[in-house]
Coordinates of C-alpha atoms in Angstrom, one line a residue:
M1 CA -15.1 -28.4 -18.1
G2 CA -14.4 -25.4 -20.1
Y3 CA -16.2 -22.5 -18.2
E4 CA -19.4 -21.0 -20.7
G5 CA -21.0 -17.7 -20.1
D6 CA -20.7 -13.9 -19.8
D7 CA -17.1 -14.3 -18.4
A8 CA -16.2 -14.9 -21.9
S9 CA -13.9 -12.1 -23.4
E10 CA -14.4 -10.8 -26.1
G11 CA -12.0 -12.7 -29.3
D12 CA -12.0 -16.0 -26.5
S13 CA -12.2 -19.5 -27.9
P14 CA -15.7 -20.4 -27.0
T15 CA -15.5 -23.3 -24.4
G16 CA -17.7 -26.3 -24.9
V17 CA -17.0 -27.1 -28.5
D18 CA -14.5 -28.1 -30.8
D19 CA -11.7 -26.0 -30.4
P20 CA -8.6 -27.3 -30.2
V21 CA -6.7 -26.7 -27.0
E22 CA -3.0 -27.0 -27.2
G23 CA -2.1 -29.9 -25.5
G24 CA -3.7 -32.3 -27.0
A25 CA -7.3 -32.0 -25.5
S26 CA -10.5 -30.2 -26.7
S27 CA -12.8 -28.5 -24.1
E28 CA -15.0 -31.5 -24.0
G29 CA -12.3 -34.0 -22.9
R30 CA -10.9 -31.5 -20.0
A31 CA -10.8 -32.6 -16.4
S32 CA -14.1 -32.1 -14.9
L33 CA -12.4 -30.1 -11.8
V34 CA -11.0 -27.6 -14.9
E35 CA -12.7 -24.0 -14.3
Y36 CA -10.6 -22.3 -16.8
G37 CA -8.5 -24.2 -19.6
I38 CA -5.5 -23.0 -20.4
E39 CA -6.6 -21.5 -23.6
D40 CA -9.2 -19.5 -21.6
R41 CA -9.2 -15.7 -21.1
P42 CA -11.5 -14.4 -17.8
P43 CA -12.4 -10.9 -18.0
M44 CA -9.5 -8.5 -17.4
G45 CA -11.3 -7.8 -13.5
T46 CA -11.4 -11.6 -13.1
S47 CA -7.8 -12.4 -14.4
V48 CA -6.4 -10.1 -11.6
V49 CA -7.6 -11.7 -8.8
L50 CA -7.1 -15.1 -10.1
G51 CA -3.5 -14.0 -10.8
V52 CA -2.9 -12.3 -7.8
Q53 CA -4.2 -15.7 -5.9
H54 CA -2.0 -17.7 -7.9
Y55 CA 1.1 -16.0 -6.7
L56 CA -0.4 -15.4 -3.5
T57 CA 0.2 -19.0 -3.3
M58 CA 4.2 -19.0 -3.7
V59 CA 4.8 -16.1 -1.4
G60 CA 6.0 -17.5 1.3
A61 CA 8.8 -19.6 -0.5
N62 CA 9.4 -16.6 -3.0
I63 CA 10.3 -14.5 0.2
A64 CA 11.4 -17.2 2.5
V65 CA 14.6 -17.7 0.2
P66 CA 15.9 -14.2 0.0
L67 CA 15.4 -13.7 3.7
I68 CA 17.7 -16.6 4.7
L69 CA 20.1 -15.3 2.2
A70 CA 20.2 -12.3 3.3
G71 CA 20.5 -13.2 6.8
L72 CA 23.2 -15.6 6.1
M73 CA 25.0 -12.7 3.9
G74 CA 24.6 -10.4 6.9
M75 CA 22.7 -8.1 4.5
P76 CA 21.6 -4.8 6.0
E77 CA 17.6 -4.3 6.3
D78 CA 17.0 -1.7 3.7
V79 CA 19.0 -3.7 1.4
T80 CA 17.5 -6.9 2.3
A81 CA 14.1 -5.0 1.4
K82 CA 15.2 -4.2 -2.2
F83 CA 16.5 -7.7 -2.6
V84 CA 13.1 -9.3 -1.6
G85 CA 11.7 -6.8 -4.4
T86 CA 14.1 -8.2 -7.0
F87 CA 12.7 -11.8 -6.8
F88 CA 9.3 -10.8 -7.5
V89 CA 10.4 -8.7 -10.5
V90 CA 12.3 -11.6 -11.6
S91 CA 9.6 -14.0 -10.9
G92 CA 7.3 -11.8 -13.6
V93 CA 9.7 -11.6 -16.3
A94 CA 10.5 -15.5 -15.6
T95 CA 6.7 -16.4 -15.6
L96 CA 6.1 -14.2 -18.6
A97 CA 8.7 -15.9 -20.7
Q98 CA 7.9 -19.5 -20.1
T99 CA 4.6 -18.7 -20.6
T100 CA 5.0 -17.5 -23.9
F101 CA 8.2 -18.5 -25.2
G102 CA 8.8 -21.7 -23.2
N103 CA 6.5 -24.3 -22.4
R104 CA 3.4 -22.4 -22.3
Y105 CA 2.1 -23.8 -19.4
P106 CA 0.0 -21.9 -17.1
I107 CA 3.4 -22.4 -14.1
V108 CA 4.5 -19.7 -12.0
Q109 CA 8.2 -19.4 -11.9
G110 CA 9.9 -18.2 -8.5
A111 CA 12.7 -18.8 -6.4
P112 CA 14.0 -22.3 -6.4
F113 CA 14.5 -24.0 -2.8
S114 CA 16.9 -27.0 -4.9
M115 CA 19.1 -24.1 -5.4
L116 CA 19.4 -23.0 -2.1
A117 CA 21.5 -25.5 -0.3
P118 CA 24.5 -24.8 -3.2
G119 CA 23.9 -21.1 -2.4
I120 CA 23.5 -21.0 1.2
A121 CA 27.2 -23.0 0.9
I122 CA 28.8 -20.8 -1.7
V123 CA 27.5 -17.6 0.6
A124 CA 29.1 -19.7 3.9
A125 CA 32.6 -19.8 1.2
A126 CA 32.8 -17.0 -0.9
P127 CA 36.1 -15.0 0.0
A128 CA 36.2 -11.2 0.6
V129 CA 36.6 -9.0 -2.5
A130 CA 38.9 -5.8 -1.8
G131 CA 36.5 -2.7 -1.3
L132 CA 33.3 -4.2 -0.8
P133 CA 30.9 -5.0 1.7
D134 CA 31.1 -8.5 2.9
W135 CA 27.5 -9.1 2.2
Q136 CA 28.2 -7.8 -1.4
S137 CA 31.5 -10.0 -1.8
K138 CA 29.0 -13.2 -0.9
L139 CA 26.3 -12.3 -3.1
L140 CA 28.6 -11.7 -6.4
Y141 CA 30.2 -15.1 -6.2
L142 CA 26.4 -16.3 -5.7
Q143 CA 25.5 -14.4 -9.0
G144 CA 28.3 -15.9 -10.7
A145 CA 27.6 -19.2 -10.1
I146 CA 24.3 -19.8 -11.0
V147 CA 25.2 -17.6 -14.2
V148 CA 27.2 -20.6 -15.3
A149 CA 25.3 -23.4 -14.2
A150 CA 22.6 -21.6 -15.9
L151 CA 24.4 -21.8 -19.2
A152 CA 24.8 -25.6 -18.7
E153 CA 21.0 -26.1 -18.2
V154 CA 20.4 -23.6 -21.7
A155 CA 22.1 -26.2 -23.2
I156 CA 20.6 -29.5 -21.6
G157 CA 17.1 -28.1 -22.3
Y158 CA 17.4 -27.0 -25.9
L159 CA 19.6 -29.7 -26.4
G160 CA 16.8 -32.0 -26.0
V161 CA 18.9 -34.3 -23.0
V162 CA 15.7 -34.1 -20.5
G163 CA 13.2 -34.9 -23.4
R164 CA 15.1 -37.7 -24.5
L165 CA 14.7 -39.7 -21.6
R166 CA 11.2 -39.2 -21.7
S167 CA 10.6 -42.5 -23.4
Y168 CA 12.1 -44.1 -20.4
I169 CA 9.7 -42.4 -17.9
S170 CA 6.7 -44.3 -17.4
P171 CA 3.5 -43.2 -15.0
V172 CA 5.5 -45.3 -12.4
V173 CA 8.2 -43.0 -12.5
V174 CA 6.3 -39.5 -12.1
A175 CA 3.7 -40.8 -9.5
P176 CA 6.6 -41.0 -6.8
V177 CA 7.9 -38.4 -8.1
V178 CA 5.0 -35.7 -8.0
A179 CA 3.8 -36.9 -5.0
L180 CA 7.4 -36.7 -3.7
I181 CA 6.9 -32.7 -4.4
G182 CA 4.1 -32.6 -1.9
L183 CA 5.5 -35.2 1.0
S184 CA 9.1 -33.2 0.6
L185 CA 7.7 -30.1 2.3
F186 CA 5.3 -31.4 4.8
S187 CA 8.1 -30.4 7.6
A188 CA 8.4 -26.6 6.0
P189 CA 9.3 -24.3 8.9
Q190 CA 6.3 -22.8 8.3
I191 CA 4.1 -25.6 9.3
V192 CA 6.0 -27.4 12.2
D193 CA 8.2 -24.8 13.8
V194 CA 8.6 -21.3 12.6
N195 CA 11.5 -20.8 15.0
P196 CA 13.8 -23.6 14.6
G197 CA 16.4 -22.0 16.1
V198 CA 15.0 -22.3 19.7
A199 CA 14.6 -25.1 21.6
G200 CA 11.9 -26.7 21.7
A201 CA 8.7 -26.6 18.4
Q202 CA 7.0 -23.3 18.5
Q203 CA 4.0 -22.9 16.1
N204 CA 0.5 -20.8 16.2
W205 CA -2.1 -23.6 15.8
W206 CA -4.9 -21.5 16.0
L207 CA -3.8 -19.6 13.2
V208 CA -2.6 -22.1 10.9
G209 CA -5.8 -24.5 11.3
L210 CA -7.8 -21.4 11.0
T211 CA -6.5 -20.1 7.8
L212 CA -6.3 -24.4 6.3
G213 CA -10.2 -24.4 7.7
L214 CA -11.1 -20.7 5.6
I215 CA -9.4 -22.7 2.9
V216 CA -11.2 -25.8 3.0
L217 CA -14.7 -24.0 3.9
F218 CA -14.5 -22.0 0.6
S219 CA -13.2 -24.6 -2.1
Q220 CA -15.4 -27.8 -0.4
Y221 CA -17.8 -26.8 1.3
L222 CA -19.1 -23.6 -0.6
G223 CA -17.4 -23.8 -3.7
D224 CA -20.7 -24.4 -5.6
R225 CA -22.5 -22.2 -3.8
S226 CA -20.8 -19.3 -4.9
R227 CA -18.5 -18.7 -8.0
A228 CA -16.5 -16.3 -5.8
F229 CA -15.9 -19.1 -3.0
G230 CA -14.9 -21.8 -5.9
L231 CA -12.1 -19.3 -8.0
F232 CA -11.0 -17.6 -4.9
P233 CA -10.7 -19.8 -1.9
V234 CA -6.8 -19.6 -1.5
I235 CA -7.0 -15.5 -1.8
L236 CA -10.2 -15.3 0.8
G237 CA -8.3 -17.5 3.3
I238 CA -5.5 -16.0 3.4
A239 CA -7.2 -12.4 3.5
G240 CA -9.5 -13.7 6.2
A241 CA -6.5 -15.4 8.3
W242 CA -4.3 -12.1 8.0
T243 CA -7.2 -10.0 9.1
V244 CA -8.1 -11.7 12.3
A245 CA -4.4 -12.0 12.8
A246 CA -3.8 -8.3 12.4
V247 CA -7.1 -7.2 14.3
L248 CA -5.0 -9.4 17.5
S249 CA -2.2 -7.4 16.9
V250 CA -3.5 -4.2 17.4
A251 CA -5.3 -5.2 20.0
G252 CA -2.1 -6.4 21.8
V253 CA -3.0 -10.0 22.0
Y254 CA -0.3 -10.7 19.9
A255 CA 2.7 -8.8 20.8
P256 CA 5.5 -7.6 18.9
G257 CA 8.1 -10.5 18.0
S258 CA 5.5 -13.1 18.7
I259 CA 4.3 -16.1 16.5
G260 CA 1.0 -14.8 14.4
Y261 CA 2.2 -10.9 15.1
V262 CA 1.4 -8.2 12.1
D263 CA 4.0 -5.1 12.2
L264 CA 1.5 -2.6 10.4
R265 CA 4.0 -0.6 11.0
S266 CA 6.7 -1.7 8.9
V267 CA 4.1 -1.0 5.8
A268 CA 4.1 2.8 6.7
S269 CA 8.1 3.6 7.1
A270 CA 8.8 1.1 3.7
E271 CA 10.6 2.8 0.9
P272 CA 8.3 3.8 -1.8
V273 CA 10.1 2.7 -4.9
Y274 CA 13.0 0.2 -5.6
A275 CA 15.6 1.0 -8.8
V276 CA 16.0 -2.7 -10.2
Y277 CA 18.3 -3.3 -12.5
P278 CA 20.9 -6.4 -14.3
F279 CA 24.3 -6.3 -12.3
M280 CA 23.2 -3.3 -9.6
W281 CA 25.4 -5.1 -7.3
G282 CA 28.1 -5.3 -9.2
M283 CA 29.8 -7.7 -11.8
P284 CA 29.1 -11.3 -10.8
R285 CA 32.6 -13.2 -9.5
V286 CA 33.1 -17.1 -10.7
Q287 CA 34.6 -19.4 -8.9
A288 CA 34.6 -22.9 -10.5
S289 CA 34.1 -25.0 -7.3
F290 CA 30.7 -22.9 -6.2
V291 CA 29.9 -23.7 -10.2
V292 CA 29.9 -27.2 -9.6
G293 CA 27.9 -27.0 -6.1
M294 CA 25.3 -25.0 -8.1
F295 CA 24.9 -27.2 -11.0
A296 CA 23.7 -29.5 -8.7
G297 CA 21.3 -27.5 -7.4
V298 CA 20.4 -27.1 -11.4
L299 CA 20.0 -30.9 -12.2
A300 CA 17.7 -31.3 -8.6
S301 CA 15.8 -28.2 -9.9
I302 CA 15.5 -29.9 -13.5
I303 CA 14.1 -33.1 -11.9
E304 CA 11.4 -31.4 -10.3
S305 CA 10.1 -29.3 -13.3
F306 CA 9.5 -32.5 -15.4
A307 CA 7.4 -33.7 -12.4
D308 CA 5.8 -30.0 -12.4
Y309 CA 5.4 -30.2 -15.9
H310 CA 3.8 -33.8 -15.6
A311 CA 1.4 -32.4 -12.7
V312 CA 0.2 -29.0 -14.3
A313 CA -0.6 -30.8 -17.6
R314 CA -2.8 -33.5 -15.6
L315 CA -4.8 -30.7 -13.4
S316 CA -5.3 -29.0 -16.2
G317 CA -7.1 -31.7 -18.5
V318 CA -4.3 -32.4 -21.2
G319 CA -2.2 -34.7 -22.4
A320 CA 1.1 -35.4 -20.9
P321 CA 3.7 -33.1 -22.0
S322 CA 5.4 -33.7 -25.4
E323 CA 9.9 -34.0 -25.9
R324 CA 9.5 -30.6 -27.6
R325 CA 8.1 -28.9 -25.0
I326 CA 9.6 -30.4 -22.3
N327 CA 12.7 -29.2 -23.8
H328 CA 11.7 -25.8 -24.4
G329 CA 10.9 -25.5 -20.8
I330 CA 14.1 -26.6 -19.0
G331 CA 15.7 -24.1 -21.8
M332 CA 13.6 -21.6 -21.2
E333 CA 14.3 -22.0 -17.4
G334 CA 18.1 -22.2 -17.8
L335 CA 17.7 -18.7 -19.3
M336 CA 15.6 -17.4 -16.6
N337 CA 18.3 -18.5 -14.4
V338 CA 21.0 -16.7 -16.4
F339 CA 18.9 -13.6 -16.3
A340 CA 17.9 -14.6 -12.5
G341 CA 21.8 -14.3 -11.7
M342 CA 22.4 -11.3 -13.7
M343 CA 19.7 -9.6 -11.5
G344 CA 21.4 -11.1 -8.2
T345 CA 18.7 -13.3 -6.7
G346 CA 18.8 -16.9 -6.1
G347 CA 17.7 -18.6 -9.5
S348 CA 14.4 -19.2 -11.0
T349 CA 12.4 -22.5 -11.5
S350 CA 8.9 -23.8 -12.0
Y351 CA 6.5 -23.7 -8.7
S352 CA 4.9 -26.7 -7.0
E353 CA 3.0 -24.1 -5.1
N354 CA 1.1 -22.4 -8.3
I355 CA -0.1 -26.0 -9.4
G356 CA -1.4 -26.7 -6.2
A357 CA -3.6 -23.8 -6.8
I358 CA -4.9 -25.1 -10.3
G359 CA -6.4 -28.1 -8.1
L360 CA -7.7 -25.8 -5.7
T361 CA -9.3 -23.7 -7.5
G362 CA -9.6 -25.5 -11.4
V363 CA -7.9 -22.2 -13.0
A364 CA -5.2 -23.3 -15.5
S365 CA -5.3 -20.2 -17.9
R366 CA -2.0 -19.4 -18.7
Y367 CA -3.5 -15.8 -19.6
V368 CA -4.6 -15.4 -16.1
V369 CA -1.0 -16.6 -14.7
Q370 CA 0.5 -13.8 -17.3
I371 CA -1.6 -11.1 -16.0
G372 CA -0.4 -12.1 -12.1
A373 CA 2.7 -11.9 -13.6
T374 CA 2.6 -8.6 -15.0
V375 CA 1.1 -7.1 -11.4
M376 CA 4.3 -8.9 -9.7
L377 CA 6.5 -7.8 -12.2
V378 CA 5.2 -3.9 -11.6
V379 CA 4.8 -4.3 -7.4
G380 CA 8.2 -5.8 -7.1
F381 CA 9.3 -2.1 -7.8
V382 CA 6.9 -1.3 -4.9
G383 CA 8.3 -1.0 -1.8
Y384 CA 5.2 -1.1 0.1
F385 CA 4.2 -4.4 -1.8
G386 CA 7.1 -6.3 -0.5
T387 CA 6.5 -5.0 3.1
L388 CA 3.0 -5.7 3.3
I389 CA 3.7 -9.4 1.8
A390 CA 6.4 -9.9 4.6
T391 CA 3.5 -9.0 7.2
I392 CA 1.7 -12.3 6.8
P393 CA 2.8 -14.5 9.2
D394 CA 4.3 -17.9 8.7
P395 CA 1.2 -20.0 10.7
I396 CA -1.1 -18.8 7.6
V397 CA 1.5 -19.7 5.3
G398 CA 1.8 -22.7 6.7
G399 CA -1.9 -23.3 6.7
L400 CA -1.6 -22.4 2.8
Y401 CA 1.2 -25.2 2.3
I402 CA -0.7 -27.8 4.0
A403 CA -3.4 -27.7 1.9
M404 CA -1.9 -26.9 -1.4
F405 CA 0.9 -29.3 -1.0
G406 CA -1.5 -32.3 0.1
Q407 CA -3.1 -31.7 -3.0
I408 CA 0.2 -31.9 -5.5
V409 CA 0.4 -35.4 -3.3
A410 CA -3.3 -37.1 -4.9
V411 CA -2.1 -35.7 -7.9
G412 CA 0.9 -37.3 -8.3
L413 CA -0.5 -40.5 -6.8
S414 CA -3.7 -39.8 -9.8
N415 CA -1.2 -40.9 -12.4
L416 CA -1.7 -44.6 -11.0
K417 CA -5.2 -44.9 -12.6
Y418 CA -2.7 -46.2 -15.8
V419 CA -0.9 -48.2 -14.0
D420 CA -1.5 -52.1 -13.0
L421 CA -1.7 -51.7 -9.3
D422 CA -2.0 -55.6 -9.0
S423 CA 1.5 -55.9 -10.3
S424 CA 4.3 -56.7 -7.8
R425 CA 7.2 -55.2 -9.7
N426 CA 5.0 -51.6 -9.8
L427 CA 3.9 -51.9 -6.2
F428 CA 7.7 -52.7 -5.5
T429 CA 9.3 -49.8 -7.6
I430 CA 6.6 -47.1 -6.5
G431 CA 7.1 -48.5 -2.7
L432 CA 10.7 -48.0 -2.9
A433 CA 11.3 -44.6 -4.7
V434 CA 8.7 -42.7 -2.2
F435 CA 10.2 -44.4 0.8
A436 CA 14.2 -43.4 -0.3
G437 CA 13.0 -40.3 -1.5
M438 CA 11.6 -39.9 2.5
A439 CA 14.5 -41.7 4.0
V440 CA 17.5 -40.5 2.2
P441 CA 17.3 -36.7 2.5
S442 CA 16.2 -37.2 6.0
Y443 CA 19.7 -38.7 6.7
M444 CA 21.7 -36.3 5.1
S445 CA 20.2 -33.7 6.9
A446 CA 21.2 -35.9 10.4
V447 CA 24.7 -35.8 8.2
G448 CA 25.1 -32.0 8.7
D449 CA 26.5 -29.9 5.5
A450 CA 27.8 -30.8 2.1
T451 CA 31.7 -30.4 4.0
A452 CA 30.7 -33.0 6.8
F453 CA 29.4 -35.7 4.0
Q454 CA 32.5 -35.2 2.3
Q455 CA 34.7 -36.0 5.2
G456 CA 32.7 -38.7 5.6
L457 CA 32.9 -39.8 1.8
A458 CA 36.7 -39.4 2.9
T459 CA 37.1 -42.5 4.6
V460 CA 35.7 -44.8 2.1
P461 CA 38.6 -47.2 0.8
V462 CA 40.5 -46.7 -2.7
V463 CA 37.8 -43.7 -4.0
G464 CA 37.3 -41.9 -1.0
S465 CA 39.7 -38.8 -2.1
V466 CA 37.5 -38.5 -5.4
L467 CA 34.2 -39.1 -3.7
A468 CA 35.3 -36.1 -1.1
T469 CA 35.6 -33.5 -4.2
N470 CA 33.2 -30.8 -4.5
A471 CA 32.6 -32.0 -8.2
V472 CA 31.5 -35.5 -7.0
G473 CA 30.8 -35.1 -3.1
G474 CA 29.1 -32.1 -3.7
T475 CA 26.8 -32.9 -6.2
L476 CA 25.5 -36.2 -4.7
Y477 CA 24.9 -34.1 -1.4
I478 CA 22.9 -31.7 -3.1
L479 CA 20.9 -34.9 -5.0
G480 CA 20.6 -36.4 -1.5
T481 CA 19.2 -33.6 0.2
T482 CA 16.2 -33.3 -2.9
N483 CA 13.4 -35.8 -2.5
M484 CA 12.3 -35.7 -6.0
A485 CA 15.5 -36.3 -7.0
V486 CA 16.1 -39.7 -4.8
G487 CA 12.4 -41.3 -5.7
G488 CA 13.1 -40.1 -9.3
I489 CA 16.1 -41.6 -9.5
V490 CA 15.2 -44.9 -8.0
A491 CA 12.5 -45.2 -9.7
L492 CA 13.8 -44.4 -12.7
F493 CA 16.2 -47.1 -12.5
L494 CA 14.0 -49.9 -11.4
D495 CA 11.2 -49.3 -14.0
N496 CA 13.8 -49.6 -16.8
T497 CA 15.4 -52.5 -15.2
I498 CA 12.9 -54.9 -13.8
E499 CA 11.2 -56.6 -16.9
G500 CA 7.5 -55.2 -17.1
T501 CA 5.2 -54.6 -20.3
P502 CA 3.9 -51.4 -21.8
E503 CA 0.3 -51.9 -20.3
E504 CA 2.0 -53.1 -17.2
R505 CA 3.6 -50.2 -16.5
G506 CA 1.1 -47.4 -17.6
L507 CA 2.9 -46.5 -21.2
A508 CA 0.0 -47.9 -23.5
D509 CA -2.5 -45.9 -21.9
W510 CA -0.3 -42.7 -21.6
A511 CA 0.9 -42.6 -25.2
R512 CA -3.0 -42.7 -26.0
I513 CA -3.5 -39.3 -23.9
A514 CA -0.1 -37.8 -24.7
E515 CA 0.1 -35.1 -27.2
G516 CA 2.9 -35.7 -29.6
D517 CA 5.5 -32.8 -30.9
E518 CA 3.7 -31.4 -33.4
D519 CA 0.8 -30.6 -31.1
F520 CA 3.8 -28.2 -29.5
Q521 CA 4.2 -24.8 -31.1
S522 CA 7.1 -23.0 -30.2
A523 CA 7.9 -19.5 -30.1
Y524 CA 9.9 -19.8 -33.3
D525 CA 6.7 -21.2 -34.8
R526 CA 4.0 -19.0 -33.7
F527 CA 6.3 -15.7 -34.1
L528 CA 8.3 -16.5 -37.4
R529 CA 7.1 -18.6 -39.3
G530 CA 3.1 -17.8 -38.1
E531 CA 2.1 -21.7 -37.8
G532 CA 0.5 -20.5 -34.5
T533 CA -3.8 -20.7 -34.5
S534 CA -5.3 -17.5 -33.7
A535 CA -5.7 -18.3 -30.3
E536 CA -2.5 -18.8 -29.4
S537 CA -1.2 -15.5 -31.6
A538 CA -3.4 -13.7 -29.2
D539 CA -1.2 -14.8 -26.6

């Protein structure tokens, strides 16, 4: 339901009437869990807090990626802090671009894990550049690979390659792929082992449980008693658990370096302002083998984003995305990956964490996400912010992940409401896709890195020399380590080769609620041709 009452700001489209909502659903038709729909605009103060909450859900990943890369590159501590801040600047710009000019879904953009594996391989193999520190040489080669691979993503998006596949993708395919987004992160180090390099799993389960318990308490048990609890369960849960951890750290219960310790002194000693700008580390370097490896990561990112678009549409109470919306979303992600490479980060893609937050809070407002992106863009230049965010202990992030990724799994499975679950072909396809999506990446992890995988492929008779190349073996490794890619490929193949009727596959029901291409208005339509509605133009 759209929210009605005093919180509607001046100029808002009133909810609960017959105003159109972009995406093919009216306010009356929204899912009951939606508190603020895509076109709704809460008051500014509320929007700022809600926007920051959206970003807090992805802070763990958006910090983890730069910290992993910085550690592998041997980046100095002062440079690392600026490196982390740059990721937030890129995230803010990319989110504003996607929500304004791209697919216009309320979805946060941030550092992708799908591009992290090729990034690690590039950092490990990058040659030295004369006159530059080793870490800077590695970063320049990483930048070059991202920029060139992203140009291919731009072409894939705006030429409509992904959108054309939409007619072959039914709920039987989308359900396991979206579910695998959540399932793939059940073993994230923030959940199971915050010190994976140390023998024996190590975790502060008390702090994990406290964070999860607070989020569940606010969102499920107290949400109907107070709008504050219903709207801000994530930020209240994180703040409550962080406060407890900080008090215990000051009291000496948590010693420096222990799991759960909050280093408040690091915030005081942080650099006040960072100068962040394109090519600040130097001109990117391009090596063909690195580009091929990064393109595999880009393909995995595209598959994940395709599933994300369906998940966010489902949670926002609107129809499944049209071909045009998908194309514009992927194209914009490519452009923002080019920008990310120019800025010297690890790329940009849609964030599943933000989608989980929509499920927990019912806040699907594009305006809220744009306000949050603006805040992150500004504070990304502030050293104190990045350092403060970095003090959130991993167990707190782990508790947050458990709540959100479980929600994403449920959203994926909810697509099965359109599918005939008495059909053996559907059950076989869904079950095999989910199992393969979990098993193949687990096998790849046991194999080791891309080099070890390619060495194994080299032993295959006749075609071994071809399979062992970076172009083939490297791409297969990256796709094979991505749960959504494996599950999606298996489901897509089976669903389109095993005989089944449109009603059986859920395509008939899905077609009735999906938006048409005419329902999506691109930036060109709205700004240059002036075809947008007044509500849309206000964005």
